[in-house]
Amino acid sequence: MAASALVCNPVDVESFTSPVVKGGFHKRTCSAEGDIQIYLATLGSSSVLPMRVLSSDTIASVKLRIHMCQGFFTNQQRLVYGGRELVRDDVLIKDYGVCNGEMVHLVLRLLDVIDVNVKTVSGKEYVFKVRRNNRVRDLKQRISEREGGLALDNQQLVFKGKRLQDHERIAGLHSEEDVVIHLVVRRTAKVRSKSVGSDIELTVTSSELESVIDRFVPRRASEAPLAVASSSSTLNSVEKTPSLPPPVYGVEGKEQVMSGVVYDHFVLEPARDFVISETPDSLVNALRGARAGFQEGRVPVLSSEGSGGTYFLKNPEGKNVGVFKPVDEEPMAVNNPRAGSLRSASSEGLKSGIRVGEGAMREAAAYILDHPATGRIRDSTSRNEEGFAGVPPTIIARASHKAFNNSREGGTRATKVGSLQQFVESFSNCEDMGPAKFPVNEVHKISVLDMRLANTDRNGGNILVCKDDGGSFKLVPIDHGYCLPDKFEDVTFEWLYWPQARVPFNHATLEYISKLEADWDISVLAAHGLVLRPECARVFRVATMLLKKGAASGLTPFEIGSMMSREKFDEKSAVEIMMEEAEAEFASSSYISENAFMDILSDIMDRRMELADAKLT
Ligand SMILES: Nc1ncnc2c1ncn2[C@@H]1O[C@H](COP(=O)(O)OP(=O)(O)OP(=O)(O)O)[C@@H](O)[C@H]1O
């Protein structure tokens, strides 16, 4: 496409009379051929950009144009029209009903990248773009590339007078201002030992060790005994060594006077319906840590990524332990903290089939439904067992803190309800890595979860990448606020086109799938106070049925997932067609129960599976 087709002149929002955006874009058709003039409103900015696109442009090519014009990478962009996200990149913008003169909102998923300035003693300065969850060692690697292969062990990085350890995360530097790190190059040090009486004295000879850390290290540290030359002990002694207050759990925090400091009022506790005896110890400890962090004045930090209010809760040492997502700060909800955020014209949120404010309960539901590999429901004795897909432990919690967004209440601090999830240390996510190295089972476990829950938001950014004890990649699924929808329309799976999805399930996975029972799961959710709307319960039953029948027929995750997800925006998926058929048959029958509907659908699905089988053989 020609870049010249693009016009990007910011115009003042006041002088621009925007046509009213009407909902229900999928019902509208646009006959426009050739150019379409749209207006792009970026959340968080007061300007509106007129932009000319072609009727033959797909959502992907529109995003590319925005990238060329605005510099935002395509995977950072979410386009919203008529209150709904334009989820399918391969669909033409005109097929979404976007016509001349319409307003399209651009929601940016800000990548978690910050600028880090590195200054060397000799006066050189570098600026590196670094992801917040990168470690100091990663930064050293980047420096090494710029500094002609300078060995990592010869680099000493110092921030605000403190030596940084290799395992520390860049995110931990928490600087309001620019992050400026000083690089000290340590030439190869020689270690010599000498017998002194019955002891051995070690000495380190370093030709150069000069820098801002001199105040912790004797100037010209050469020939200094190791106990002195190793400045880390000195540094530790000036660092804050907080002691954990005795655990307070499930009790409302009052104004506290600790060490003479008055701390603000806060609340952090599990919501009433949650059974603490069934909550894994790791999450109970995270909750305790976060409470202690609140007491020590650690402020929840709003994630720089994502479109909703996602807060990282910290323990007294400043380490992330929990992730809190308040219901009233979800995308399109009243207190969404992202500047200029959208409001929903209907009750629906960014994805079809999910209402605004339903995200938190879905986050908790995904954890509850992620039964351990045994297939058993977690109880007080098995509460510490990890789920088959490894959804991080999640509960519904109540919390109040001045750091949360209460602008709708004029700043009055409200006690919010939201999901509280255990924070997971990771080194990347699937958006930043190709899938080639992911073990098949890791991909399959996520495919099983997504298909059961008819997930409408499985993009690569919502799968964290960690390493297990043996060093293999481990995938951790997060962000389940858009699962369990009331229709299949927006179901999409990032993993569908990964090679692992075309490998048949192994025996253990087949056994796990065979034990799944949607009705039982629905009652387990209800026992936790999470009651699905009847339409959502139906979609969940249908999704579980399709997964079970597909797996039993030997279909791969790709084959089953393809039946659940639309290939083209305006063409219904196989499961939607089967549901329509069943609904028609049900309506003309004398049956009234949901079970009867499911029986009708089961027969239709069996016929479909037989057809698929016949095609395969
Ligand atoms: N349990 C967790 N452990 C570690 N990091 C997490 C966890 N949950 C969320 N995050 C981080 O917080 C960021 C924002 O979270 P999340 O994607 O769930 O928010 P969101 O507003 O729902 O996002 P989106 O706009 O993608 O739907 C994620 O990109 C991830 O880096």
XYZ file of C-alpha atoms and ligand atoms in Angstrom:
648
model
C 0.000 0.000 0.000
C 1.214 3.470 -0.758
C 2.326 5.512 2.195
C 1.108 8.583 0.349
C -2.470 7.504 0.951
C -1.945 8.424 4.552
C -2.782 11.839 5.949
C -1.737 12.499 9.498
C -2.403 16.041 10.557
C -3.390 16.384 14.167
C -6.400 18.651 14.463
C -7.647 20.156 17.632
C -10.379 18.070 19.171
C -12.550 21.128 19.765
C -12.538 22.129 16.123
C -13.433 18.648 15.040
C -17.068 17.710 14.988
C -17.081 13.996 15.319
C -19.937 12.005 13.913
C -21.677 10.080 16.669
C -20.348 6.574 16.804
C -23.128 4.081 16.880
C -22.784 0.625 18.377
C -23.433 -2.616 16.584
C -20.865 -2.210 13.855
C -21.301 -5.780 12.743
C -24.842 -5.054 11.659
C -23.817 -2.193 9.373
C -22.471 -2.527 5.895
C -20.359 0.004 4.129
C -20.477 0.241 0.423
C -17.562 2.663 0.207
C -15.114 1.756 -2.512
C -11.687 3.387 -2.669
C -10.728 5.721 0.158
C -12.322 5.883 3.570
C -11.624 8.918 5.732
C -11.510 7.908 9.397
C -10.623 9.890 12.508
C -8.257 8.319 14.927
C -8.636 9.265 18.590
C -5.727 8.076 20.702
C -6.618 7.445 24.303
C -4.631 9.701 26.552
C -4.247 12.387 23.921
C -6.547 15.289 23.195
C -5.854 15.323 19.477
C -7.714 13.514 16.753
C -5.945 12.439 13.585
C -7.735 12.409 10.256
C -6.480 9.404 8.399
C -7.278 8.121 4.958
C -7.364 4.363 4.542
C -8.440 2.186 1.624
C -11.572 0.100 1.611
C -9.262 -2.807 0.740
C -7.217 -2.227 3.920
C -7.326 -4.945 6.521
C -7.086 -4.123 10.226
C -3.452 -5.297 10.007
C -2.667 -2.818 7.227
C -4.425 0.011 9.079
C -2.224 -0.764 12.084
C 0.803 -0.698 9.810
C -0.221 2.748 8.580
C -0.558 3.914 12.175
C 2.889 2.501 12.845
C 4.346 4.429 9.905
C 2.608 7.598 10.970
C 2.805 7.429 14.753
C 5.587 4.976 15.439
C 3.522 2.648 17.653
C 4.313 -0.967 16.927
C 1.383 -2.921 15.544
C 1.321 -5.291 18.526
C 0.875 -2.285 20.824
C -2.299 -1.188 19.054
C -5.878 -2.075 19.791
C -8.441 -0.492 17.488
C -11.912 0.069 18.874
C -14.948 1.071 16.837
C -18.460 1.464 18.183
C -17.198 0.370 21.597
C -15.829 -2.968 20.408
C -12.336 -4.064 19.622
C -11.556 -4.830 15.973
C -9.952 -8.108 16.939
C -9.304 -9.806 13.635
C -6.279 -8.496 11.812
C -7.157 -10.171 8.518
C -10.602 -8.564 8.225
C -11.149 -5.562 5.937
C -11.863 -2.372 7.870
C -14.951 -1.782 5.732
C -16.303 -5.206 6.701
C -16.317 -4.021 10.299
C -18.744 -1.365 9.061
C -16.300 1.528 9.423
C -17.475 4.183 6.941
C -16.312 7.593 5.822
C -16.024 10.116 8.634
C -16.212 7.600 11.463
C -14.215 7.764 14.674
C -11.914 4.844 15.474
C -10.265 4.751 18.885
C -6.686 3.663 19.281
C -5.950 2.001 22.624
C -2.259 1.535 23.194
C -0.919 -1.453 24.994
C 2.210 0.273 26.170
C 5.176 -1.972 26.004
C 6.982 -2.150 29.242
C 10.122 -0.498 27.949
C 12.100 2.237 29.648
C 15.176 4.219 28.704
C 18.215 3.440 30.779
C 21.192 5.795 30.540
C 24.524 4.200 31.202
C 27.458 6.485 31.975
C 31.009 5.258 32.119
C 33.750 6.733 34.223
C 35.514 7.873 31.092
C 32.482 9.998 30.169
C 30.826 7.814 27.523
C 27.047 7.713 27.613
C 24.684 5.138 26.184
C 20.919 4.963 26.170
C 19.391 1.504 26.101
C 15.737 0.663 25.671
C 15.177 -2.070 28.219
C 12.095 -3.986 29.262
C 11.280 -3.480 32.908
C 11.320 -7.176 33.621
C 14.834 -7.568 32.183
C 17.530 -8.291 34.698
C 20.753 -6.396 35.302
C 22.627 -9.226 33.595
C 20.605 -8.625 30.391
C 21.644 -4.970 30.490
C 25.277 -6.019 30.916
C 24.908 -8.188 27.832
C 23.707 -5.153 25.854
C 26.623 -3.085 27.170
C 28.994 -5.851 26.182
C 27.658 -5.725 22.618
C 28.331 -1.967 22.469
C 31.664 -2.123 24.275
C 33.414 -4.621 22.034
C 32.592 -7.741 24.000
C 33.436 -6.389 27.443
C 33.118 -9.402 29.767
C 29.969 -9.349 31.889
C 31.884 -10.198 35.029
C 34.118 -7.193 34.532
C 31.153 -4.837 34.569
C 29.963 -3.333 37.791
C 26.723 -1.363 37.506
C 25.892 1.194 40.147
C 22.579 2.945 40.674
C 22.192 5.704 43.254
C 25.361 4.551 44.954
C 24.240 0.948 45.170
C 25.865 -1.889 43.310
C 23.344 -3.773 41.250
C 23.266 -7.540 41.426
C 22.966 -9.552 38.203
C 19.621 -11.086 39.153
C 17.943 -7.760 40.009
C 15.201 -6.552 37.699
C 15.349 -3.180 36.008
C 11.770 -2.669 37.273
C 13.138 -2.676 40.820
C 15.016 0.572 40.228
C 11.773 2.545 40.686
C 12.933 5.900 39.693
C 10.607 8.810 39.170
C 13.367 10.496 37.164
C 15.402 9.006 34.334
C 17.264 5.904 35.283
C 20.975 6.722 35.193
C 23.308 3.858 35.872
C 27.043 4.163 36.244
C 29.274 1.575 34.690
C 32.499 0.696 36.389
C 34.871 -1.459 34.411
C 36.806 -3.787 36.580
C 39.931 -5.056 34.889
C 40.805 -8.664 35.473
C 41.518 -9.009 39.126
C 44.221 -11.267 40.455
C 43.520 -13.194 43.618
C 46.501 -14.178 45.691
C 46.623 -16.194 48.869
C 49.182 -15.922 51.591
C 49.527 -17.932 54.785
C 49.389 -15.831 57.906
C 49.999 -18.085 60.819
C 47.276 -20.727 60.728
C 45.012 -18.493 58.537
C 45.040 -17.843 54.832
C 44.726 -14.207 53.773
C 43.255 -13.574 50.314
C 44.085 -10.363 48.483
C 42.521 -9.008 45.341
C 44.656 -6.985 42.998
C 42.642 -4.848 40.639
C 44.254 -2.411 38.251
C 41.166 -0.233 38.144
C 38.220 0.111 40.438
C 37.223 3.702 40.526
C 33.846 5.258 40.420
C 30.895 6.587 42.290
C 31.107 3.566 44.524
C 34.371 4.844 45.897
C 32.603 5.980 48.995
C 31.962 2.345 49.810
C 35.310 1.038 48.684
C 38.685 2.315 49.756
C 40.030 4.505 46.947
C 42.438 2.446 44.863
C 41.229 -0.809 46.192
C 44.253 -2.607 44.921
C 45.991 -4.776 47.444
C 43.026 -4.513 49.800
C 42.139 -7.627 51.793
C 39.053 -9.288 50.292
C 36.917 -8.624 53.316
C 37.339 -4.917 52.660
C 37.460 -4.958 48.881
C 34.157 -6.733 48.703
C 31.993 -3.718 49.258
C 28.742 -5.622 49.125
C 28.709 -6.167 52.862
C 29.060 -2.417 53.389
C 26.248 -1.809 50.924
C 24.001 -4.276 52.616
C 24.455 -2.517 55.872
C 23.163 0.765 54.436
C 20.259 -0.889 52.701
C 16.865 -0.985 54.318
C 16.396 -4.307 56.052
C 12.708 -4.330 56.850
C 11.366 -6.801 59.288
C 8.014 -8.333 58.479
C 5.311 -7.299 60.873
C 3.367 -10.201 62.308
C 0.921 -11.438 59.674
C -2.412 -9.701 59.687
C -4.765 -11.458 57.413
C -8.340 -10.758 56.585
C -8.490 -7.902 59.039
C -9.095 -4.344 58.017
C -5.970 -2.196 58.279
C -6.249 0.788 60.585
C -4.052 3.826 60.780
C -0.846 2.430 62.073
C 1.948 4.026 63.993
C 5.114 2.095 63.304
C 8.521 3.511 64.042
C 6.860 6.850 64.628
C 5.373 6.998 61.115
C 1.640 7.251 60.591
C 0.518 5.174 57.644
C -2.621 5.622 55.647
C -5.747 3.666 56.093
C -6.006 0.730 53.740
C -7.907 -2.479 53.258
C -6.659 -5.705 51.728
C -8.521 -8.896 52.377
C -10.173 -11.792 50.599
C -13.800 -11.229 49.651
C -16.330 -12.923 51.863
C -17.208 -15.844 49.608
C -13.672 -17.093 49.313
C -12.753 -20.141 51.302
C -9.393 -19.391 52.840
C -8.704 -22.993 53.768
C -8.775 -23.798 50.039
C -6.463 -20.951 49.022
C -2.890 -22.097 48.292
C -0.265 -21.126 50.829
C 1.666 -19.200 48.176
C -1.251 -16.824 47.633
C -1.949 -16.498 51.356
C 1.714 -15.540 51.773
C 1.469 -13.095 48.860
C -1.543 -11.493 50.513
C 0.293 -11.279 53.807
C 3.345 -9.863 52.086
C 1.241 -7.250 50.294
C -0.486 -6.249 53.528
C 2.852 -5.915 55.251
C 4.016 -3.905 52.242
C 1.034 -1.575 52.620
C 1.902 -1.154 56.289
C 5.481 -0.343 55.423
C 4.326 2.304 52.987
C 4.903 0.320 49.780
C 2.543 1.815 47.227
C 0.746 -0.384 44.647
C 2.154 0.412 41.221
C -0.073 0.698 38.140
C 1.218 -1.589 35.384
C 2.488 0.295 32.388
C 1.063 -2.455 30.169
C -2.547 -3.380 29.587
C -5.721 -1.425 29.074
C -7.217 -1.812 32.544
C -6.154 -0.854 36.054
C -3.664 -3.585 36.927
C -1.699 -2.899 40.123
C 1.405 -4.650 41.336
C 1.305 -5.116 45.110
C 4.645 -5.186 46.858
C 5.991 -6.777 49.997
C 8.059 -4.726 52.472
C 11.228 -5.409 50.456
C 9.588 -3.873 47.385
C 9.254 -7.186 45.572
C 6.098 -7.730 43.515
C 3.958 -10.370 45.208
C 0.433 -9.804 43.916
C -1.521 -8.358 41.014
C -4.782 -6.570 41.876
C -7.331 -5.675 39.181
C -10.266 -3.691 40.558
C -13.613 -4.191 38.850
C -14.276 -0.450 38.515
C -10.961 0.073 36.703
C -11.492 -2.484 33.946
C -11.401 -1.209 30.352
C -14.523 0.922 29.761
C -15.443 0.925 33.462
C -16.016 4.165 35.400
C -12.618 4.428 37.063
C -10.425 3.060 34.286
C -7.137 4.854 34.927
C -5.930 5.043 31.341
C -6.311 8.655 30.283
C -9.241 9.414 28.018
C -10.587 5.926 28.473
C -13.611 4.678 26.579
C -17.042 4.218 28.042
C -19.269 1.406 26.951
C -22.477 2.477 25.224
C -24.008 -0.904 25.993
C -23.155 -3.185 28.905
C -20.666 -5.048 26.689
C -16.958 -4.493 27.057
C -14.154 -4.623 24.528
C -14.988 -8.190 23.570
C -18.262 -9.595 22.407
C -20.022 -11.633 25.084
C -18.305 -10.105 28.147
C -19.837 -7.268 30.118
C -17.887 -4.434 31.681
C -17.133 -5.311 35.300
C -17.145 -9.079 34.812
C -13.372 -9.401 34.438
C -12.388 -10.034 38.052
C -14.781 -12.907 38.573
C -13.553 -14.469 35.341
C -9.933 -14.192 36.516
C -10.853 -16.082 39.695
C -13.041 -18.566 37.788
C -10.165 -19.468 35.450
C -8.034 -20.424 38.466
C -10.811 -22.397 40.160
C -11.585 -24.288 36.952
C -7.930 -25.037 36.271
C -8.058 -28.328 38.169
C -4.809 -30.133 38.963
C -3.683 -32.862 36.565
C -5.476 -35.460 38.718
C -8.708 -33.834 37.538
C -9.875 -33.474 41.148
C -11.305 -30.228 42.437
C -8.924 -28.488 44.832
C -9.936 -28.766 48.467
C -8.250 -27.944 51.761
C -5.859 -30.894 51.455
C -4.991 -30.384 47.782
C -5.053 -26.582 47.816
C -1.336 -26.301 47.004
C -1.526 -28.421 43.836
C -0.829 -26.473 40.671
C -3.550 -26.474 38.034
C -3.114 -28.439 34.812
C -2.560 -25.230 32.831
C -0.770 -23.415 35.660
C -3.074 -20.394 36.034
C -1.517 -18.431 38.932
C -3.561 -18.696 42.154
C -6.286 -16.045 42.074
C -9.044 -14.963 44.447
C -11.554 -12.148 44.680
C -10.325 -9.541 47.152
C -11.374 -6.202 48.611
C -8.825 -3.444 48.740
C -8.557 0.267 49.228
C -5.490 2.418 48.829
C -4.834 5.973 47.850
C -2.842 4.747 44.829
C -5.929 3.260 43.188
C -7.947 5.430 40.828
C -10.917 6.957 42.604
C -11.437 9.910 40.303
C -15.100 9.073 39.772
C -15.627 9.443 43.538
C -13.781 12.768 43.495
C -10.767 11.125 45.088
C -12.671 9.630 48.028
C -10.999 6.355 48.746
C -13.399 3.513 48.037
C -13.002 -0.099 48.997
C -12.764 -1.892 45.688
C -13.534 -5.429 44.732
C -11.223 -7.051 42.241
C -9.147 -10.082 41.404
C -5.969 -10.707 43.334
C -3.489 -12.947 41.571
C -0.142 -14.189 42.669
C 2.684 -12.379 40.877
C 4.765 -14.676 38.684
C 8.425 -13.958 37.955
C 9.025 -14.373 34.235
C 11.659 -13.340 31.774
C 9.502 -12.777 28.734
C 6.095 -13.353 27.212
C 5.044 -15.177 24.047
C 4.597 -11.939 22.121
C 8.322 -11.292 22.347
C 9.450 -14.817 21.482
C 8.833 -17.170 18.595
C 6.955 -20.330 19.649
C 9.505 -22.776 18.193
C 11.178 -23.596 21.510
C 8.039 -24.102 23.592
C 7.504 -27.735 24.645
C 4.429 -29.309 23.043
C 2.823 -30.073 26.419
C 3.188 -26.474 27.546
C 1.255 -25.300 24.499
C -1.308 -28.095 24.830
C -2.081 -27.286 28.461
C -2.912 -23.706 27.490
C -4.949 -24.847 24.495
C -7.058 -27.068 26.762
C -7.719 -24.185 29.155
C -8.552 -21.728 26.372
C -10.898 -24.078 24.566
C -12.743 -25.027 27.765
C -13.180 -21.397 28.720
C -13.807 -20.128 25.150
C -11.163 -17.486 25.754
C -11.565 -14.333 23.652
C -8.265 -12.770 24.670
C -5.500 -15.285 24.219
C -2.781 -13.183 22.697
C 0.937 -13.784 23.159
C 1.259 -11.010 25.756
C -1.019 -12.987 28.042
C 1.325 -15.960 28.275
C 4.366 -15.395 30.480
C 7.511 -17.365 29.723
C 9.459 -18.801 32.667
C 11.948 -21.620 33.065
C 11.306 -24.682 35.184
C 13.880 -26.229 37.535
C 15.351 -28.246 34.659
C 15.804 -25.124 32.521
C 12.953 -25.898 30.072
C 10.502 -23.226 29.021
C 7.383 -23.075 31.118
C 4.367 -21.089 29.955
C 2.119 -19.344 32.462
C -1.292 -18.175 31.244
C -2.515 -14.859 32.704
C -5.260 -12.300 31.997
C -8.455 -14.343 31.930
C -10.868 -11.439 32.276
C -12.261 -12.156 28.814
C -12.965 -15.857 29.133
C -16.372 -17.547 29.631
C -18.214 -15.223 27.209
C -21.915 -15.533 26.383
C -21.177 -16.103 22.681
C -18.342 -17.572 20.612
C -18.060 -14.618 18.233
C -14.720 -13.193 19.421
C -12.982 -16.426 20.436
C -9.401 -16.312 19.159
C -6.329 -18.330 20.064
C -2.769 -17.145 19.512
C -1.463 -20.730 19.675
C -3.755 -21.966 16.873
C -1.083 -21.430 14.235
C 1.844 -22.628 16.318
C 3.284 -25.970 15.131
C 2.618 -27.622 18.513
C -1.139 -27.190 17.962
C -1.005 -29.721 15.105
C 0.430 -32.457 17.321
C -2.179 -34.853 18.799
C -2.788 -34.695 22.561
C -0.790 -37.194 24.612
C -2.365 -39.848 26.819
C -2.220 -37.801 30.063
C -3.906 -34.818 28.432
C -6.597 -37.017 26.901
C -7.263 -38.512 30.303
C -7.512 -35.056 31.884
C -9.949 -33.905 29.202
C -12.068 -37.036 29.594
C -12.612 -36.218 33.287
C -13.911 -32.699 32.679
C -17.568 -32.100 33.528
C -19.030 -28.690 32.789
C -22.079 -29.023 35.064
C -19.913 -29.992 37.993
C -17.587 -27.072 37.261
C -20.506 -24.643 37.161
C -21.611 -25.781 40.606
C -18.043 -25.490 41.927
C -17.964 -21.885 40.738
C -21.319 -21.235 42.374
C -19.980 -22.643 45.642
C -17.328 -19.909 45.448
C -20.001 -17.280 44.918
C -19.312 -17.038 41.165
C -22.552 -17.577 39.318
C -22.331 -17.628 35.530
C -25.052 -15.925 33.495
C -27.169 -18.671 31.813
C -25.845 -17.729 28.341
C -22.250 -17.961 29.595
C -22.976 -21.288 31.271
C -24.325 -22.553 27.934
C -21.202 -21.472 26.036
C -19.038 -23.115 28.712
C -21.004 -26.386 28.444
C -20.784 -26.320 24.651
C -17.047 -25.542 24.680
C -16.340 -28.380 27.124
C -18.465 -30.758 25.036
C -16.657 -29.848 21.831
C -13.255 -30.270 23.476
C -14.182 -33.660 24.910
C -15.716 -34.997 21.709
C -12.910 -33.598 19.558
C -10.178 -35.053 21.779
C -11.948 -38.430 21.955
C -12.117 -38.454 18.138
C -8.361 -37.921 17.944
C -8.510 -34.319 16.724
C -5.567 -32.025 17.404
C -5.819 -28.718 19.301
C -5.620 -26.988 15.910
C -8.576 -28.958 14.560
C -10.750 -28.430 17.619
C -9.686 -24.798 18.064
C -10.485 -24.099 14.401
C -14.041 -25.259 14.984
C -14.371 -22.783 17.843
C -12.818 -19.730 16.271
C -14.057 -17.840 13.199
C -11.759 -18.064 10.222
C -13.282 -14.954 8.703
C -14.838 -12.131 10.621
C -18.247 -12.396 9.015
C -18.382 -16.176 8.692
C -19.613 -18.089 11.691
C -17.413 -20.766 13.197
C -18.398 -24.438 13.067
C -19.499 -24.369 16.703
C -21.697 -21.314 16.122
C -23.348 -23.056 13.182
C -23.911 -26.204 15.239
C -25.428 -24.124 18.048
C -27.786 -22.372 15.627
C -28.892 -25.727 14.273
C -29.485 -27.040 17.793
C -31.349 -23.876 18.810
C -33.677 -24.218 15.819
C -34.366 -27.893 16.563
C -34.868 -27.126 20.267
C -37.277 -24.277 19.519
C -39.446 -26.546 17.382
C -39.451 -29.330 19.983
C -41.547 -29.596 23.129
C -38.455 -29.715 25.335
C -37.680 -26.912 27.730
C -34.693 -28.007 29.793
C -31.081 -27.015 29.147
C -30.142 -30.708 29.244
C -32.481 -31.376 26.331
C -30.810 -28.600 24.356
C -27.403 -30.092 25.118
C -28.613 -33.556 24.007
C -29.744 -32.143 20.678
C -26.425 -30.371 20.247
C -24.527 -33.508 21.256
C -26.132 -35.442 18.371
C -25.312 -32.663 15.923
C -21.713 -32.581 17.156
C -21.374 -36.362 16.873
C -22.452 -36.205 13.253
C -19.926 -33.433 12.650
C -17.143 -35.476 14.313
C -18.013 -38.481 12.160
C -17.698 -36.284 9.104
C -14.329 -34.996 10.322
C -13.274 -38.605 10.971
C -14.356 -39.654 7.512
C -12.347 -36.821 6.004
C -9.248 -37.862 7.951
C -9.451 -41.538 6.937
N 0.195 -12.779 37.657
C 1.044 -11.955 37.048
N 2.374 -12.066 37.275
C 3.258 -11.247 36.676
N 2.919 -10.242 35.851
C 1.615 -10.072 35.602
C 0.599 -10.912 36.166
N -0.599 -10.493 35.724
C -0.372 -9.449 34.918
N 0.958 -9.179 34.835
C 1.618 -8.099 34.077
O 0.770 -6.975 34.045
C 0.543 -6.576 32.701
C -0.901 -6.131 32.579
O -1.736 -7.195 32.982
P -2.937 -7.724 32.093
O -2.471 -8.042 30.705
O -3.558 -8.855 32.834
O -3.833 -6.408 32.139
P -5.019 -5.953 31.219
O -5.277 -4.528 31.484
O -6.140 -6.918 31.392
O -4.321 -6.137 29.799
P -4.886 -6.265 28.325
O -5.096 -4.866 27.854
O -3.753 -6.979 27.608
O -6.155 -7.098 28.376
C 0.849 -7.802 31.848
O 1.366 -7.454 30.619
C 1.883 -8.532 32.656
O 3.171 -8.093 32.298
